CSV table of C-alpha atoms and ligand atoms in Angstrom, one decimal:
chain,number,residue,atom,x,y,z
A,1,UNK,CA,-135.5,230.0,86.5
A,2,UNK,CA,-132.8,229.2,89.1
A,3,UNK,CA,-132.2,232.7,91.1
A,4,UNK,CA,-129.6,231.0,93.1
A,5,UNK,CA,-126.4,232.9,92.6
A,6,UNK,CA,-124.4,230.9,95.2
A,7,UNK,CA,-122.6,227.4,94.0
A,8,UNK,CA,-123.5,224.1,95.8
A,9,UNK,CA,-120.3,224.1,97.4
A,10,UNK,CA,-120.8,228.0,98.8
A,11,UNK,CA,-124.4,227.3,99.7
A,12,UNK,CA,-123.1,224.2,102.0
A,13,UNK,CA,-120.0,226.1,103.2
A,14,UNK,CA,-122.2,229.2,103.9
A,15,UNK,CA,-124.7,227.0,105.7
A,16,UNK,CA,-122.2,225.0,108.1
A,17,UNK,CA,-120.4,228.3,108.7
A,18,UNK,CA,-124.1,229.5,110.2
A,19,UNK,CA,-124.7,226.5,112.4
A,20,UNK,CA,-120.5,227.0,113.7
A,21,UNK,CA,-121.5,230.8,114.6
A,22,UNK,CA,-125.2,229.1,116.2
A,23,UNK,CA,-122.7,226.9,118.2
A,24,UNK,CA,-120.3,229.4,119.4
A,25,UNK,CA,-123.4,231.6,121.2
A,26,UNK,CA,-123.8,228.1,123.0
A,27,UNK,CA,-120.4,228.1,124.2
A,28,UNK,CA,-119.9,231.2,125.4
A,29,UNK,CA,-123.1,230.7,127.0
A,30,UNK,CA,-122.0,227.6,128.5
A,31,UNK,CA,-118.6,229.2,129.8
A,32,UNK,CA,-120.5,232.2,131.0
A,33,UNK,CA,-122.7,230.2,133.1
A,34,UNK,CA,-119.4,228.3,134.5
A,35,UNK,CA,-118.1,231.8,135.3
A,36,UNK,CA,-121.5,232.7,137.1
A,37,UNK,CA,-121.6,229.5,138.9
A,38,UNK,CA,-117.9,230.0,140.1
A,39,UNK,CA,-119.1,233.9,141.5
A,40,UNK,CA,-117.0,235.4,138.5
A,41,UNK,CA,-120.2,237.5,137.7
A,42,UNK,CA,-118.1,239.9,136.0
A,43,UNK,CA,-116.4,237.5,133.6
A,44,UNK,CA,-120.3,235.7,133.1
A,45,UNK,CA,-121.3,238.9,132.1
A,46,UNK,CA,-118.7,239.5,129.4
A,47,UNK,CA,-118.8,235.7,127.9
A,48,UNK,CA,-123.2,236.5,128.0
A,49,UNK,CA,-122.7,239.6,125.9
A,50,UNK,CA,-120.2,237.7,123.3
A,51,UNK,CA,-122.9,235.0,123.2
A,52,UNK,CA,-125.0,237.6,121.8
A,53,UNK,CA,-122.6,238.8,118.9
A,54,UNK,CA,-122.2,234.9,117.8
A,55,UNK,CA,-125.7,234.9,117.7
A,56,UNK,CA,-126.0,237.9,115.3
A,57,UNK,CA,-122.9,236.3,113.5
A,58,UNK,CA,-125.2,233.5,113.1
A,59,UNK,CA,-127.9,235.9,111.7
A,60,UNK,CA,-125.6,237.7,108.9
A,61,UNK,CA,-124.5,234.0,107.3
A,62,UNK,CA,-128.4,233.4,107.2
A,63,UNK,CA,-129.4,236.7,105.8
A,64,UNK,CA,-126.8,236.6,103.5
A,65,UNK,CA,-127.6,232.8,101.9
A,66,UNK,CA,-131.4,234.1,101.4
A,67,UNK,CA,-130.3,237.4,99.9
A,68,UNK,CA,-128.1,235.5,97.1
A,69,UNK,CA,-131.3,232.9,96.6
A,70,UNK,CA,-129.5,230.1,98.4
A,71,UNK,CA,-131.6,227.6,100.3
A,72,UNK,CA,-130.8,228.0,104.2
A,73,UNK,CA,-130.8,224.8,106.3
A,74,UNK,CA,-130.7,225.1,110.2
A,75,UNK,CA,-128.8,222.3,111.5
A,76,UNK,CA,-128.8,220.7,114.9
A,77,UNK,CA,-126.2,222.2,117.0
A,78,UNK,CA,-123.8,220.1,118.7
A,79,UNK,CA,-123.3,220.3,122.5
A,80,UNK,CA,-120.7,222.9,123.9
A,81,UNK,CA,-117.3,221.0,125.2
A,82,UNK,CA,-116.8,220.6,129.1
A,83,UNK,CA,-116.6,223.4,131.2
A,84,UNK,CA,-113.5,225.3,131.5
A,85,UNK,CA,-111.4,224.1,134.7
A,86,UNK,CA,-110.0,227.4,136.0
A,87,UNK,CA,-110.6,230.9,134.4
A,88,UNK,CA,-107.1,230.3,132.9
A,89,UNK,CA,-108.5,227.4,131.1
A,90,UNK,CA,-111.6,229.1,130.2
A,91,UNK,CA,-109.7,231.8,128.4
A,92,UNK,CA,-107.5,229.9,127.0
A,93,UNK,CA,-110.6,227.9,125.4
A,94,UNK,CA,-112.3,231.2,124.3
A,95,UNK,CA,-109.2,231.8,122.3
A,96,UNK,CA,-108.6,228.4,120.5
A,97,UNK,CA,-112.3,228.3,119.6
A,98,UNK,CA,-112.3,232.0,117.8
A,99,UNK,CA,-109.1,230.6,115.9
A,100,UNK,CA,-110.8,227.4,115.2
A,101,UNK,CA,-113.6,229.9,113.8
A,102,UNK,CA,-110.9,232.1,112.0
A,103,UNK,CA,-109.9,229.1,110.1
A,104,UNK,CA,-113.1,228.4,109.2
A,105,UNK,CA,-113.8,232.2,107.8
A,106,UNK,CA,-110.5,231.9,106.0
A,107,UNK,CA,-111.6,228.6,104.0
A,108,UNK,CA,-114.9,229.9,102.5
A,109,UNK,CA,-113.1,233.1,101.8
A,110,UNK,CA,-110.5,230.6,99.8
A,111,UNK,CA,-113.1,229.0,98.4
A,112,UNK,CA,-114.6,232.1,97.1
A,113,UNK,CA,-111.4,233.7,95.5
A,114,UNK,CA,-111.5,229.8,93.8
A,115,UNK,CA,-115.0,230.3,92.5
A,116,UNK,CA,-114.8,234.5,91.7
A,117,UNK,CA,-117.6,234.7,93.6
A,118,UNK,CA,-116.8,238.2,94.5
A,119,UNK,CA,-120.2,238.9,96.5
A,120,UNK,CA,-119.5,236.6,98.9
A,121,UNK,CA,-115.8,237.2,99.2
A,122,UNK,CA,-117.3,241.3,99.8
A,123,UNK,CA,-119.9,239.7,102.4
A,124,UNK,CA,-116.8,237.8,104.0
A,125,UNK,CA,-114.3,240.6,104.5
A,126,UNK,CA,-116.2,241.6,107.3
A,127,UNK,CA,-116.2,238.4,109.1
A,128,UNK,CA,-111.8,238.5,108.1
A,129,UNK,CA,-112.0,241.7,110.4
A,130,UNK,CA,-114.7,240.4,113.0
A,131,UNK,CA,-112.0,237.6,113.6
A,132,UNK,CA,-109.0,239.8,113.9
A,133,UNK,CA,-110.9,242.1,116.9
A,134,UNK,CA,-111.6,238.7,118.5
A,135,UNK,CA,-108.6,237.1,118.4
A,136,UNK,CA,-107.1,240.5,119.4
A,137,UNK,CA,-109.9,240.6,122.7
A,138,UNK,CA,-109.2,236.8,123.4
A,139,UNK,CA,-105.4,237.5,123.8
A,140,UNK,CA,-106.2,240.7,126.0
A,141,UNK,CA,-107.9,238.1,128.0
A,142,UNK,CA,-104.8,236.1,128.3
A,143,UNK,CA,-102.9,238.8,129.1
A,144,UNK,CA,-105.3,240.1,132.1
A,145,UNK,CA,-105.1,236.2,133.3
A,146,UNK,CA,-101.4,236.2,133.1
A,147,UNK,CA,-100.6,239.5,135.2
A,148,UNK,CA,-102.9,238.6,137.8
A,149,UNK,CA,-101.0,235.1,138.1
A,150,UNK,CA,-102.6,232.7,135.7
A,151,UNK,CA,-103.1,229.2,137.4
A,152,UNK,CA,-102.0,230.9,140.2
A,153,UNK,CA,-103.7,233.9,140.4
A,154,UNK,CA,-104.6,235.3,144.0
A,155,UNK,CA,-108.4,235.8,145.1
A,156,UNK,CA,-107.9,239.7,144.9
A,157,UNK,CA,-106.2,239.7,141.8
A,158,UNK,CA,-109.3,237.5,140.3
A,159,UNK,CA,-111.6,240.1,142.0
A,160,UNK,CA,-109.9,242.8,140.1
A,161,UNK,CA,-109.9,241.1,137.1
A,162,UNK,CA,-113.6,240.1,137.4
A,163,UNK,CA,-115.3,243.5,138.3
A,164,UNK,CA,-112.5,244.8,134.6
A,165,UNK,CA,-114.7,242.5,132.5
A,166,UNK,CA,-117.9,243.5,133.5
A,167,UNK,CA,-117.0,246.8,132.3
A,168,UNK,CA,-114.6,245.8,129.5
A,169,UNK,CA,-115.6,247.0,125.8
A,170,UNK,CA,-116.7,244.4,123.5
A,171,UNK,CA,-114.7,245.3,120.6
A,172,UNK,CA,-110.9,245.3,120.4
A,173,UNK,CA,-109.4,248.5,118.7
A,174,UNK,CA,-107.4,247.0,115.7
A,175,UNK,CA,-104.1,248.3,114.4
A,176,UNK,CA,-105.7,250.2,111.7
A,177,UNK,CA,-107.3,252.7,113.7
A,178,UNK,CA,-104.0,253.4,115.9
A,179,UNK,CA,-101.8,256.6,114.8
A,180,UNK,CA,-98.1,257.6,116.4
A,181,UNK,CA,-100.5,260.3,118.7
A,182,UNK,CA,-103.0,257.0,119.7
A,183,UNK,CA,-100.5,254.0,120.1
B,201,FEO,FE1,-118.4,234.6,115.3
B,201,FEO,FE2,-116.3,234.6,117.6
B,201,FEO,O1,-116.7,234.4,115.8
């Protein structure tokens, strides 16, 4: 008897999304050792600990696939793209690639409305929130590039901004947890 509850489709959708989450640990650990390199220990340390949440990203599409009797398939993983040219840049990258992943979480939730596999839209709501916080730290990161001076940015103000990371919070408070007394 075929126990497989996910569709062909799903199952391959599920399985790419898994090796995209594998890929983006290898980014952010490709950047973070840039940062390092460049003395922005601070920043390396921040980019080091998001490596970590891709990775467990990576975990939840796999556990998920074997829970539903899918068949996982671990992929190669392509190399990361060239190191970031300034820590401008390299923000600026860490925010097009969690939209690039965002799009990606937003077709296989598409694709599960299409198929009323309800399971896997559930499974997927969380990943539709993960992306929000994300997208919400990788602007924060703009912003903290673009008040010390972006391109331009002096040696203290990138000191400032590098000891901030180190400390910063991985998750990004989203607008449904803020009230009128906790803007
Ligand atoms: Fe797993 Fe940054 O998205």
């Amino acid at each position: 008897m075929n126990k497989n509850r996910l569709s062909s489709t799903m199952q391959e959708g599920l399985n790419k999304q898994m090796t995209q989450e594998a890929w983006a640990a290898q980014v952010y650990l490709s950047y973070a050792s840039w940062a390092a390199d460049e003395g922005y220990n601070g920043i390396a340390n921040f980019l080091f600990r998001h490596a970590n949440e891709e990775r467990n990203h990576m975990m939840k599409f796999l556990e998920y696939i074997l829970e539903r009797g899918g068949k996982v398939r671990v992929d190669p993983i392509a190399k990361p793209p060239d190191d970031p040219t300034s820590v401008q840049n390299c923000f600026e990258k860490v925010f097009q690639q969690e939209i690039d992943n965002t799009t990606g979480i937003y077709k296989l939730v598409k694709l599960s409305h299409e198929e009323s596999d309800w399971a896997t839209w559930h499974f997927l709501q969380w990943f539709v929130q993960e992306q929000t916080e994300e997208e919400t730290l990788a602007m924060g990161l703009l912003d903290k590039i673009k008040v010390a001076g972006g391109e331009n940015a002096s040696a203290d103000a990138l000191y400032n901004l590098d000891r901030d990371l180190a400390r910063a919070p991985d998750e990004a408070e989203l607008a449904e947890s803020k009230t009128v007394e906790n803007p």
